[in-house]
Short mmCIF file of C-alpha atoms in Angstrom, two decimals:
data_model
loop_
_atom_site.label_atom_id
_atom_site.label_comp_id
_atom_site.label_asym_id
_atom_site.label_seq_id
_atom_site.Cartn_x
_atom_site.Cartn_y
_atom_site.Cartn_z
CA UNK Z 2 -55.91 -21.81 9.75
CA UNK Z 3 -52.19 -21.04 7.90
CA UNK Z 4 -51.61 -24.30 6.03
CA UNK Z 5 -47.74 -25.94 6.11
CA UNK Z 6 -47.29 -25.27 2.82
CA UNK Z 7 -48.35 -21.53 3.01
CA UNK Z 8 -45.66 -20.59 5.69
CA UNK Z 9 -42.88 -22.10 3.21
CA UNK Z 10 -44.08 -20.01 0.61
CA UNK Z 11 -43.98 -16.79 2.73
CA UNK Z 12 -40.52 -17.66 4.06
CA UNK Z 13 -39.54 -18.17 0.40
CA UNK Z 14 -41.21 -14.64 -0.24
CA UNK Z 15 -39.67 -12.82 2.47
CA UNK Z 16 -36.01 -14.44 2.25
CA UNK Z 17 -35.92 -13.35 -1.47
CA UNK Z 18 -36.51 -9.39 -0.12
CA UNK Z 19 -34.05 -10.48 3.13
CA UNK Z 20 -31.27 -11.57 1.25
CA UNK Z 21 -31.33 -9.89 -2.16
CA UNK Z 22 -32.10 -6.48 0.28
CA UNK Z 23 -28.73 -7.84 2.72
CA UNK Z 24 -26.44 -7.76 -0.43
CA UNK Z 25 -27.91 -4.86 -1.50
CA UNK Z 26 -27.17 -2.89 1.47
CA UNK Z 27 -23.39 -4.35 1.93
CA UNK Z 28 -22.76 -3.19 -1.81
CA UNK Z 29 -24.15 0.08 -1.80
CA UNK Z 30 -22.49 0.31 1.71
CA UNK Z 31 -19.13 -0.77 0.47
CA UNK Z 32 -19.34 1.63 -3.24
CA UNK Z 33 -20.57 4.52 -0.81
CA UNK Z 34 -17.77 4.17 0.93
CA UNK Z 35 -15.41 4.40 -1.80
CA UNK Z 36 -17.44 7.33 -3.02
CA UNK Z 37 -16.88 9.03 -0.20
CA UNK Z 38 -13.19 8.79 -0.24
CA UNK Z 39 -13.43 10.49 -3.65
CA UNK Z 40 -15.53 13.44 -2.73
CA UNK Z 41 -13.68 13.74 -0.08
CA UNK Z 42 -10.59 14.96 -2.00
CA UNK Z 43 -12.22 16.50 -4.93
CA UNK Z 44 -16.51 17.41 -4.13
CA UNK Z 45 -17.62 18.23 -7.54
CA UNK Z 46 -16.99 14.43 -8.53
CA UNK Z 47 -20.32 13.33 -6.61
CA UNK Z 48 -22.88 13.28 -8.95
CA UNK Z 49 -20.25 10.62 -11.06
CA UNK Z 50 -19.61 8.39 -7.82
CA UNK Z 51 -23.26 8.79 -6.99
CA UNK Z 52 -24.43 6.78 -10.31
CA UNK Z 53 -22.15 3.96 -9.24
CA UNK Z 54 -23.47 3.93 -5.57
CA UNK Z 55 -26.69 2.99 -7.01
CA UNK Z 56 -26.26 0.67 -9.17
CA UNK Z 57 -26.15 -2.47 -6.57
CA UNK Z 58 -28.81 -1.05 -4.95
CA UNK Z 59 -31.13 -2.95 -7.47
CA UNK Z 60 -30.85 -6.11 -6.61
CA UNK Z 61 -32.58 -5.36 -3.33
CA UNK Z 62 -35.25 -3.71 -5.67
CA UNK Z 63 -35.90 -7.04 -7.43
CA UNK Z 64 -35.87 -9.19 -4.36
CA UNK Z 65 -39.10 -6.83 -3.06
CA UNK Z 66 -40.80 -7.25 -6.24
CA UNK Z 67 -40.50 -11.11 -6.13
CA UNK Z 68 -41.55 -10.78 -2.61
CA UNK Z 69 -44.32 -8.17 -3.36
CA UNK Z 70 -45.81 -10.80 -6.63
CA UNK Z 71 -45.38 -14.13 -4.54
CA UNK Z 72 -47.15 -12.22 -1.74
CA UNK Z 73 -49.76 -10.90 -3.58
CA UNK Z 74 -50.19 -14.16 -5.23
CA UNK Z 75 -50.64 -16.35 -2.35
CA UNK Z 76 -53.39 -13.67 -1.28
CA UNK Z 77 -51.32 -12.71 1.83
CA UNK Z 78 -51.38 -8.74 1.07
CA UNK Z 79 -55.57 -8.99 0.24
CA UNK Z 80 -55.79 -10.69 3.60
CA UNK Z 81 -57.29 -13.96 2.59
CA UNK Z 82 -54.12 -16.65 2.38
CA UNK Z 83 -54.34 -19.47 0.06
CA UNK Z 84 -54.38 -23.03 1.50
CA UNK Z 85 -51.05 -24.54 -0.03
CA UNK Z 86 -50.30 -27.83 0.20
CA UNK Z 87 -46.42 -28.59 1.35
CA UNK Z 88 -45.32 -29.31 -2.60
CA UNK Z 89 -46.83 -26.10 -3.58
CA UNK Z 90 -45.17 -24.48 -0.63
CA UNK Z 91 -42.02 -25.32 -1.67
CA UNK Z 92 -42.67 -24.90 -5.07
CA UNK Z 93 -42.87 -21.11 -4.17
CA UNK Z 94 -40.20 -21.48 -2.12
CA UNK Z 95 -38.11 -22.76 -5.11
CA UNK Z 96 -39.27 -20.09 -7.37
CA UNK Z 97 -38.20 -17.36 -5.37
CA UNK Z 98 -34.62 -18.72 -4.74
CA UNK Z 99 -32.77 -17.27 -8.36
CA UNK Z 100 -33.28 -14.02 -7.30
CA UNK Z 101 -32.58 -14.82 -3.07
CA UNK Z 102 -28.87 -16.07 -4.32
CA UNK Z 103 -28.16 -14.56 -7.37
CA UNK Z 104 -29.17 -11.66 -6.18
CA UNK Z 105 -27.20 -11.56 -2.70
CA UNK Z 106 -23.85 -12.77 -5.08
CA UNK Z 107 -24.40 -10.18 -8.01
CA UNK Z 108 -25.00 -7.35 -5.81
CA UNK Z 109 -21.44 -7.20 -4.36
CA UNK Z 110 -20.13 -8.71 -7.59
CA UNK Z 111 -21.61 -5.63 -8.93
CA UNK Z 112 -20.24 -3.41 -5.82
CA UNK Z 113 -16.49 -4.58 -6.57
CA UNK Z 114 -16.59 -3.32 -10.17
CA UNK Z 115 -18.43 -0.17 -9.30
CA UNK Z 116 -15.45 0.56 -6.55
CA UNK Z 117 -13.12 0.26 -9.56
CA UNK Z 118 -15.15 2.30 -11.29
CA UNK Z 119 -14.70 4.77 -9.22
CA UNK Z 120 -11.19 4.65 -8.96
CA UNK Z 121 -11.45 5.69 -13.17
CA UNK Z 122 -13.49 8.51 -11.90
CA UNK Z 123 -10.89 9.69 -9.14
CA UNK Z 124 -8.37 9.51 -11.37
CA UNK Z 125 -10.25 10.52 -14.88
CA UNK Z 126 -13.32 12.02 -14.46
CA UNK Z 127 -14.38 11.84 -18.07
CA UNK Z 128 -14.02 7.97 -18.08
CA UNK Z 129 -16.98 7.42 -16.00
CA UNK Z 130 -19.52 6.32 -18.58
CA UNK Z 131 -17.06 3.31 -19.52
CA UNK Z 132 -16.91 3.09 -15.57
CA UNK Z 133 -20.96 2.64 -15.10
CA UNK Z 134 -21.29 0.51 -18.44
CA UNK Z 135 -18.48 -2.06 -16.72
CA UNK Z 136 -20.53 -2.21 -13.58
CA UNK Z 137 -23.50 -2.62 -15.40
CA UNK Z 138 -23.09 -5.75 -17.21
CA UNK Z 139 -23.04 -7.56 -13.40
CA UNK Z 140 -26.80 -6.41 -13.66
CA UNK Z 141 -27.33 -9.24 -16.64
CA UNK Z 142 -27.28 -11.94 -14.13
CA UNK Z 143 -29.24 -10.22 -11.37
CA UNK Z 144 -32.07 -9.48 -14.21
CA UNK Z 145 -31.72 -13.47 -15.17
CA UNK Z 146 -32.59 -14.51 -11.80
CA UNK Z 147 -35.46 -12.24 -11.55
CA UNK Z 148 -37.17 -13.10 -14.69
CA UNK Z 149 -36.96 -16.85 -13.88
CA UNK Z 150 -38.57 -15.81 -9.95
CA UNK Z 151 -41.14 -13.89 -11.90
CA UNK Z 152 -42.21 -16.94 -14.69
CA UNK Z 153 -42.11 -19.30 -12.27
CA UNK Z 154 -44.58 -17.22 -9.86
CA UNK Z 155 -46.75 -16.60 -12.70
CA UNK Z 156 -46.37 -20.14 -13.57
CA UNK Z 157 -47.71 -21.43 -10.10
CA UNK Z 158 -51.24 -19.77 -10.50
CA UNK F 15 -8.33 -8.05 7.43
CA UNK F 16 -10.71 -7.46 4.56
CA UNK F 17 -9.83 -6.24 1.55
CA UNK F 18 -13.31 -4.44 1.50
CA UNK F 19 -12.56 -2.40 4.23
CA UNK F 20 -9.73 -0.32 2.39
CA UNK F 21 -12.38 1.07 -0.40
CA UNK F 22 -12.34 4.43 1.09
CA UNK F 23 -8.52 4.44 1.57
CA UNK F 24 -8.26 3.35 -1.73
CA UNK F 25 -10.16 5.99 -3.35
CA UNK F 26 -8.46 8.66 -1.59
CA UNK F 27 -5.54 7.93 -2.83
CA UNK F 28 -6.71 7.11 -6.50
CA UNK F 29 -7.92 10.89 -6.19
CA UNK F 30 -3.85 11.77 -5.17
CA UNK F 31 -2.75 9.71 -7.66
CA UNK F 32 -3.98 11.80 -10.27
CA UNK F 33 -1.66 14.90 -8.21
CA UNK F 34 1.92 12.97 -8.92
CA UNK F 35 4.24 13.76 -11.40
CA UNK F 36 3.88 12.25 -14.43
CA UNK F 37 6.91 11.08 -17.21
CA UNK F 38 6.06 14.08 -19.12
CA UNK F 39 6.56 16.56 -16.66
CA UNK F 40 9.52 14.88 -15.28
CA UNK F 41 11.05 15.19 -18.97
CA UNK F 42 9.73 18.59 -19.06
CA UNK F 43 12.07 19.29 -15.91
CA UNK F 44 15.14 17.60 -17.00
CA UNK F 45 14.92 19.93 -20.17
CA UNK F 46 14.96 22.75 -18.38
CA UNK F 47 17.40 25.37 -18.50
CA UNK F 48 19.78 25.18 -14.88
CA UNK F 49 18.27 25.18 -11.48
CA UNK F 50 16.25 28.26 -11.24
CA UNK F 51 14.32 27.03 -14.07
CA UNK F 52 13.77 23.66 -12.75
CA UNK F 53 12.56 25.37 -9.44
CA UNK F 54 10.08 27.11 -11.10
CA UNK F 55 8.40 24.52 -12.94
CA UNK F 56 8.25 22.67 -9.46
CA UNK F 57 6.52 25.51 -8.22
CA UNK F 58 4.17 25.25 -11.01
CA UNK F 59 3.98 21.41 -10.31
CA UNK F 60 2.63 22.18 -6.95
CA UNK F 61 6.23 22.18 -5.44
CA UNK F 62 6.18 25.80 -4.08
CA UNK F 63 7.75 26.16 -1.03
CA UNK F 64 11.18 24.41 -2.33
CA UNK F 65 12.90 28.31 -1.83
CA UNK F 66 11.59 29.04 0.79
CA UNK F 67 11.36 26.39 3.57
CA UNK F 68 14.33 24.87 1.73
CA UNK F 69 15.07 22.16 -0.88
CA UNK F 70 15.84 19.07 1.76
CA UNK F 71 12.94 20.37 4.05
CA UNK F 72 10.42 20.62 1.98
CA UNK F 73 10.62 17.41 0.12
CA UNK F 74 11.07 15.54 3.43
CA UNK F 75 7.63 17.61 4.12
CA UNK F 76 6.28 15.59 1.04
CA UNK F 77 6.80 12.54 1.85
CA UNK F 78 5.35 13.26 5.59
CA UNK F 79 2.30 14.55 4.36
CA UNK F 80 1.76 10.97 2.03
CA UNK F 81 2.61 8.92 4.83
CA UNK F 82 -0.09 10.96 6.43
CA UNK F 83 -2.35 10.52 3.97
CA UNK F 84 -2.27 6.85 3.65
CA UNK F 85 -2.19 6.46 7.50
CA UNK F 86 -5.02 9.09 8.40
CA UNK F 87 -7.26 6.78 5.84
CA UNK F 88 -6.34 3.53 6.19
CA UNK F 89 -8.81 1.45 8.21
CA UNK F 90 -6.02 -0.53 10.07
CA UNK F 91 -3.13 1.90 10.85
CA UNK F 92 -0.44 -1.37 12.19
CA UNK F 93 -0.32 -2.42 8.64
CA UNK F 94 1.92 0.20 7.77
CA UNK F 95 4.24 0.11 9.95
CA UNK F 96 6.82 -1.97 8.09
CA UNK F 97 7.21 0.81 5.82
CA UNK F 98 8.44 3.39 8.78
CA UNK F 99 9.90 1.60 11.40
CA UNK F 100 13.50 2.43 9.76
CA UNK F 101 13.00 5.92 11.06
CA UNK F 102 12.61 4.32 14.40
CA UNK F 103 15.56 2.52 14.37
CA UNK F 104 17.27 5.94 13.45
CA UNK F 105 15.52 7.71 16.36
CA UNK F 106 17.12 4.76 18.50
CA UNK F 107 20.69 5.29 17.43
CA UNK F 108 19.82 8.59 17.90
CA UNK F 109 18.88 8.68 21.63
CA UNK F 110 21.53 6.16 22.43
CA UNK F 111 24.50 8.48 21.01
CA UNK F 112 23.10 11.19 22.48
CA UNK F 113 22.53 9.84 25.40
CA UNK F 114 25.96 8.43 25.91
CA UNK F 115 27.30 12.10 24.54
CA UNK F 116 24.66 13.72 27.35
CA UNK F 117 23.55 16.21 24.26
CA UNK F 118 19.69 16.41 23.23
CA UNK F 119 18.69 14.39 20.38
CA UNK F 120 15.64 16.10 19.52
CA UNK F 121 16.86 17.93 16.44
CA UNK F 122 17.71 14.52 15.23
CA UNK F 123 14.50 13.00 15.76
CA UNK F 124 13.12 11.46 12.52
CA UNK F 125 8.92 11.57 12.15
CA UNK F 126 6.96 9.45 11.31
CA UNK F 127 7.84 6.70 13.67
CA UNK F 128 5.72 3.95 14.95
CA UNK F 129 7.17 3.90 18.86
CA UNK F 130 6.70 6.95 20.71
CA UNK F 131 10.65 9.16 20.73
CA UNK F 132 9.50 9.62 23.92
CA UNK F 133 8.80 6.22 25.33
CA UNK F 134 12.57 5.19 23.81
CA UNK F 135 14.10 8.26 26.24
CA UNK F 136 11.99 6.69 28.87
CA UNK F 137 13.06 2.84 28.84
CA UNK F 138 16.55 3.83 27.76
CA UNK F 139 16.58 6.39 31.18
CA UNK F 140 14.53 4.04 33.19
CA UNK F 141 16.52 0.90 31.96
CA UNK F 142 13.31 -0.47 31.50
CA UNK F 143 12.87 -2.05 27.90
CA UNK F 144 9.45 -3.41 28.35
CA UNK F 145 8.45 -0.37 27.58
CA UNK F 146 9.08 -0.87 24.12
CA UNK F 147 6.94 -3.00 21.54
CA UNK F 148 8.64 -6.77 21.26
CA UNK F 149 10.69 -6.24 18.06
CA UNK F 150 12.45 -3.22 19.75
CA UNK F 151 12.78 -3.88 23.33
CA UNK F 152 15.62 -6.57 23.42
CA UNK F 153 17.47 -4.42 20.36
CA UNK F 154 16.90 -1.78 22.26
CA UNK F 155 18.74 -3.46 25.60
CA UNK F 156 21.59 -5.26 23.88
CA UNK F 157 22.30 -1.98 21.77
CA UNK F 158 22.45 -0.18 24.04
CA UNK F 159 24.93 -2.34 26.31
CA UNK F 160 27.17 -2.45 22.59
CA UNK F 161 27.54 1.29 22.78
CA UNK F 162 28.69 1.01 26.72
CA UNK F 163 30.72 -1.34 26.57
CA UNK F 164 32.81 -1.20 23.32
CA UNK F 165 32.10 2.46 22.61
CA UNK F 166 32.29 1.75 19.14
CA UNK F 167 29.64 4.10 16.99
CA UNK F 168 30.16 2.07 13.57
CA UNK F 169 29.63 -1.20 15.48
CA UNK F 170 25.87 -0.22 16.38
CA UNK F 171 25.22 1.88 13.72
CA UNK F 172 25.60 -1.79 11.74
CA UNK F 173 23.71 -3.37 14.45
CA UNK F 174 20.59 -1.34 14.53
CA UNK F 175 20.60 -0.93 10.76
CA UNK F 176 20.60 -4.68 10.66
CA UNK F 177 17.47 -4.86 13.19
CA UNK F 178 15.87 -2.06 11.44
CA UNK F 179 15.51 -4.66 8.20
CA UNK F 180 14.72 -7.26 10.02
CA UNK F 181 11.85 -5.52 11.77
CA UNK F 182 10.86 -4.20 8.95
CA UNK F 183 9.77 -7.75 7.74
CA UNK F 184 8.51 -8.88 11.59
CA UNK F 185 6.17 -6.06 11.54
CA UNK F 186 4.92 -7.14 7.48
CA UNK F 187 4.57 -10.53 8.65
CA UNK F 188 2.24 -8.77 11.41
CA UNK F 189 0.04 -7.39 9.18
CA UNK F 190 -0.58 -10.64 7.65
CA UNK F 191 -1.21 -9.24 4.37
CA UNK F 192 0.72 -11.00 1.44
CA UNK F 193 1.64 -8.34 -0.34
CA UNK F 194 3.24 -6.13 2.48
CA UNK F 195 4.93 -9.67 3.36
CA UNK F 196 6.17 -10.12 -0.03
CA UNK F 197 7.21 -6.66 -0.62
CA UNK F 198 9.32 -6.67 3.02
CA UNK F 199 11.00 -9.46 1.83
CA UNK F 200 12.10 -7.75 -1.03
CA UNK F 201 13.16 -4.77 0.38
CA UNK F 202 15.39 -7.04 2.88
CA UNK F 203 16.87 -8.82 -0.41
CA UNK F 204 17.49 -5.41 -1.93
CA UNK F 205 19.12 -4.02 1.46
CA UNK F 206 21.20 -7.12 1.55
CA UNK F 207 22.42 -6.61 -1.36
CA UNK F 208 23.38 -2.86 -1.29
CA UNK F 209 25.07 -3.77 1.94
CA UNK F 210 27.21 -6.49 0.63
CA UNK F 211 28.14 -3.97 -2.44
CA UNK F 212 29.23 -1.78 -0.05
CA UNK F 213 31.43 -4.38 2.05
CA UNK F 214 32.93 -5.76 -1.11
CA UNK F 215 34.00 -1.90 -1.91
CA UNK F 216 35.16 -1.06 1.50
CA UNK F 217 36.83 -4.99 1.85
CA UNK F 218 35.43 -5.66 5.05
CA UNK F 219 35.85 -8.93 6.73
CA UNK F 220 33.78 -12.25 7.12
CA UNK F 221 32.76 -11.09 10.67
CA UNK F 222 32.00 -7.82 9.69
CA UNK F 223 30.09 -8.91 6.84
CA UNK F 224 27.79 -11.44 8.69
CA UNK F 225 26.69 -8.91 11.22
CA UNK F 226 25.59 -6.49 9.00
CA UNK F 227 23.22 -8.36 6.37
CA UNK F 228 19.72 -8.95 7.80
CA UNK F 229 18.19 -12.49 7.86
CA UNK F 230 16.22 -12.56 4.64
CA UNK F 231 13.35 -15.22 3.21
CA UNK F 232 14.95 -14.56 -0.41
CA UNK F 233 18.74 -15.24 -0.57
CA UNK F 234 21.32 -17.18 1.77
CA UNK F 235 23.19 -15.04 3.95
CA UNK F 236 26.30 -17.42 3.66
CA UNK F 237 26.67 -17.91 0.07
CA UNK F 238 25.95 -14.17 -0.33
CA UNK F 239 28.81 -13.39 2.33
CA UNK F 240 31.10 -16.31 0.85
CA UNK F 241 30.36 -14.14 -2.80
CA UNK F 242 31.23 -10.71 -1.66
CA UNK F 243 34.67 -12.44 0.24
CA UNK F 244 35.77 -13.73 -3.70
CA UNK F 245 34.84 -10.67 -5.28
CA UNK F 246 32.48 -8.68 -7.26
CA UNK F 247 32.10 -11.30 -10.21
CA UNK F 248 31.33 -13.90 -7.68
CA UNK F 249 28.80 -11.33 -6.00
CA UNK F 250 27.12 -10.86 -9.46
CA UNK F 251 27.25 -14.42 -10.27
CA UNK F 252 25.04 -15.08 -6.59
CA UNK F 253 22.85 -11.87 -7.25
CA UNK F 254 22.12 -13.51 -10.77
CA UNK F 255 21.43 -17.47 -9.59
CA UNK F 256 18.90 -15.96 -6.97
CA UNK F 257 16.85 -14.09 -9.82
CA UNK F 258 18.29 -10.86 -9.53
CA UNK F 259 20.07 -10.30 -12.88
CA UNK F 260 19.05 -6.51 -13.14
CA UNK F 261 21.50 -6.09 -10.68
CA UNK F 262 24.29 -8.17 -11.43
CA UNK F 263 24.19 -6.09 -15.03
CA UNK F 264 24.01 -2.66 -12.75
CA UNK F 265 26.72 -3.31 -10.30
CA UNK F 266 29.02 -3.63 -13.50
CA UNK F 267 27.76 0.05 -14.31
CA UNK F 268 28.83 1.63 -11.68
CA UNK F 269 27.20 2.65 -8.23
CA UNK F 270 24.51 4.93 -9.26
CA UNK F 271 22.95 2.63 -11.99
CA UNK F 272 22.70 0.26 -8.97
CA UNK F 273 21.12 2.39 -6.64
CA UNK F 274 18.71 2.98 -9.68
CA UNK F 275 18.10 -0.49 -10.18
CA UNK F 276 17.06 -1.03 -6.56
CA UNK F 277 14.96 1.55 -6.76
CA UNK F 278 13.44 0.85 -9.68
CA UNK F 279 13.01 -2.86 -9.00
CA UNK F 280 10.78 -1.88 -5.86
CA UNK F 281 8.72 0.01 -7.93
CA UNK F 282 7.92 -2.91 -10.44
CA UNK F 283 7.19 -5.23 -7.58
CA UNK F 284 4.46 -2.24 -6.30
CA UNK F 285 3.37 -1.21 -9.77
CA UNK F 286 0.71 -3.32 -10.22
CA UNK F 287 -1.04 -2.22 -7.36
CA UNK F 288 -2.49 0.34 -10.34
CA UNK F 289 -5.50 -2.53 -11.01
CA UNK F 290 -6.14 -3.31 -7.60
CA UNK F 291 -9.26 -1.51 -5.89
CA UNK F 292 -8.97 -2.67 -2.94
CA UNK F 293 -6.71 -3.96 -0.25
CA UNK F 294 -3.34 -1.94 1.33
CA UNK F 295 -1.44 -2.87 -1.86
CA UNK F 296 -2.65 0.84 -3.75
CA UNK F 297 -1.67 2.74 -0.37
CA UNK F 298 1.68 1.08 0.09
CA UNK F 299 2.15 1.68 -3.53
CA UNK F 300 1.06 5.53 -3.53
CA UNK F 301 3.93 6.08 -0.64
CA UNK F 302 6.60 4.08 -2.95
CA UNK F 303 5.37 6.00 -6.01
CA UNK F 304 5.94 9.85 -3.72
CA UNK F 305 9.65 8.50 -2.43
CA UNK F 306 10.22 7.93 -6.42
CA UNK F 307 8.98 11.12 -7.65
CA UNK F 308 10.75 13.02 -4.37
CA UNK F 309 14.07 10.98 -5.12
CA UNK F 310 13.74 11.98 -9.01
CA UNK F 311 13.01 15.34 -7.84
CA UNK F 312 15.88 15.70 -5.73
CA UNK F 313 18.75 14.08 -8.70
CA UNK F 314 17.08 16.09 -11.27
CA UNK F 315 17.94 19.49 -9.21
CA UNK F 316 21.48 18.39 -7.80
CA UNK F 317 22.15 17.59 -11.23
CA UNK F 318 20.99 21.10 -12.34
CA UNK F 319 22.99 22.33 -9.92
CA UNK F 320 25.97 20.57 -10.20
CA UNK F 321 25.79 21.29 -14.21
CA UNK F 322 24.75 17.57 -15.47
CA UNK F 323 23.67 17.37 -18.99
CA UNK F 324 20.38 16.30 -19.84
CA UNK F 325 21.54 12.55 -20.58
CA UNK F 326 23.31 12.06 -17.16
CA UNK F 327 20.16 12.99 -15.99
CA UNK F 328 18.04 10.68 -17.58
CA UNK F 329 20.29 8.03 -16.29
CA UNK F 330 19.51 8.56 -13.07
CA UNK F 331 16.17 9.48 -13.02
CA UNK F 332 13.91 6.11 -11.02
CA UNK F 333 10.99 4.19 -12.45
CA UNK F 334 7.79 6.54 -11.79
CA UNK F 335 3.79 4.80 -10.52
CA UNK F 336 2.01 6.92 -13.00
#
């Protein structure tokens, strides 16, 4: 039988790939659209614009490897589910949450500066390293949250 | 409307951007040596076809093709309106003159336009004004009734160019975006003001006065009336308590530097849209920033042609985006 506190942990699991994939998605939606407006006037610019299409594509990245370790951990992917009482539950729950918000926020965060960033490439091409390393930084927070998902997962053992 | 949903727009026209003139080769026209020279560094500039479809043409082409631009890519095309429904208002005069004249207008038809030349024939034929979008329809009616029943040309022409600025800030106010808002008002201020230069100039009378200037957010149409009635210290006092001391210092300069100075004042208000990625600011500012280099453009040759030297020129020559 699923315990209580095992279906709080897989909702934690499974929002932290929902969400963190959601803003994901919107960013690189949003950058990619931007990008296309680019290569739209001038083609040979894609493989800049590309590089900052990308980038807020990783938050979604780190909200399925929280998902994938919390899953594996409560035994869900080896087919034999933990019983979890409802504290522990939510102490999964809990842990997966940095990376569920932070991750959702940073991603378009991250999407806004890469749109500006490619406005430096439309307009100089040669710019677009300082372009990526601006968009970059946003990453810092998004790499926060999922180091403090991942110790506290480990931590729960 | 999202600001979000302009980051395609936007980078198209950061990719045009990079296409306009710059200072430098702006400078590197006004040094050069009469008008032939000056027409061919345009044609190295990308302005080719200045000879041959002709000067007035083809520059009227380039500002077409930016309106274009901005209007084929932006993701809500009513938003821009305010910045083209003068050329409506011009299409209306237009019809109505030609109308009460029985000649065809269409050689005087002015594109882009946000109603339809066509659907203005048809409600001014038909009588039928709700034909026309609200901020035209009862202009429409009660100019045309001016026209038939006074048969006075100057006394619409000042009537529609009045609505024009007015519905040039009903249809920012539309849009709902701040900046378009903001920048209508401005514009309305600035027409004000060039129209109450020109009444002071041309000593026109209280009534006169008051039916030309626009209702605007940014100055009072009384005080600015009761200003240009005492004279043009009085206007430049007004023009300088409401904030607008570039001008009171240009209208002492003569004309031109005035015209310059509105010009030039509209830029700085759109400038900024340079560090914005997003939102209708950057396209609004893209079409300001081709009517500046095309008005540039246009001085620097008439100057050429007309013998200037290089100084006059610089004089004239308006703020530029880049």
């Amino acid at each position: 039988m699923i315990s209580t506190g095992l279906v709080i942990a897989v909702a934690g699991a499974v929002l932290a790939a929902l969400i963190a994939g959601m803003g994901s998605a919107k960013a690189v939606g949003m950058v990619g659209e931007a990008a296309a407006g680019v290569v739209a006037e001038d083609p040979s610019k894609f493989s800049k614009v590309l590089v900052l299409q990308l980038l807020p594509g990783t938050q979604g990245l780190y909200g399925l490897l929280t998902a994938v370790l919390a899953l594996s951990q409560l035994g869900v992917l080896g087919g034999s589910a933990l019983q979890l009482s409802v504290a522990q539950g939510i102490a999964y729950f809990a842990a997966c949450l940095p990376i569920m918000i932070v991750g959702y926020f940073s991603a378009i965060a991250q999407a806004r500066a890469a749109v500006a960033g490619v406005g430096i490439v439309a307009k100089n091409p040669s710019q677009n390293g300082k372009a990526i390393t601006m968009a970059a930084m946003v990453e810092t927070y998004a790499i926060l949250a999922l180091l403090v998902s991942i110790l506290v997962i480990n931590g729960l053992k | 409307m999202k600001d979000t949903e302009f980051a395609y727009a936007v980078a198209r026209i950061r990719s045009n951007e990079a296409r306009l003139l710059s200072t430098a080769s702006i400078e590197t026209l006004i040094n050069s040596q009469g008008y032939t020279d000056a027409l061919k560094i345009l044609s190295d500039l990308g302005y080719d076809n200045l000879e041959s479809v002709g000067e007035e043409k083809a520059l009227a082409n380039v500002l077409r093709s930016a309106f274009e631009l901005i209007y084929s890519c932006a993701p809500d095309k009513k938003c821009l309106d305010f910045l083209i429904v003068r050329n409506d208002f011009h299409n209306i005069k237009a019809l109505i003159k030609c109308m009460v004249a029985g000649i065809d207008a269409e050689k005087l038809i002015l594109s882009p336009s946000v109603i339809d030349p066509q659907v203005i024939g048809e409600a001014l034929q038909k009588k039928d004004y709700s034909l026309l979008p609200e901020f035209a329809s009862e202009t429409v009616k009660r100019a045309y009734e001016l026209i038939t029943t006074t048969m006075d040309g100057q006394t619409l022409e000042v009537f529609l160019d009045r609505k024009s600025i007015e519905a040039s800030v009903i249809l920012a106010k539309q849009s709902k975006d701040e900046f378009s808002i903001a920048l209508a008002n401005l514009m309305c201020a600035v027409a004000d003001i060039k129209i109450a230069l020109r009444c002071l100039k041309t000593n026109k009378d209280e009534a006169f006065i008051m039916g030309a200037l626009a209702d605007c957010a940014l100055l009072d149409k009384d005080r600015l009336c009761e200003a240009v009635l005492s004279g043009e210290d009085a206007l430049c006092a007004y023009v300088k308590n409401i904030g607008f001391d570039v001008f009171a210092d240009s209208i002492k300069k003569g004309y031109a530097a005035f015209e310059k100075a509105c010009d030039d004042m509209l830029m700085e208000r759109v400038k900024h849209a340079k560090y914005q990625c997003l939102g209708i600011a950057p396209l609004v500012a893209y079409y300001f920033a081709v009517d500046a280099q095309v008005k540039t453009v246009r001085i620097i040759l008439s100057c050429k042609k007309n013998g200037l030297n290089n100084e006059n020129i610089r004089e004239r020559v308006r703020v530029l985006y880049v």
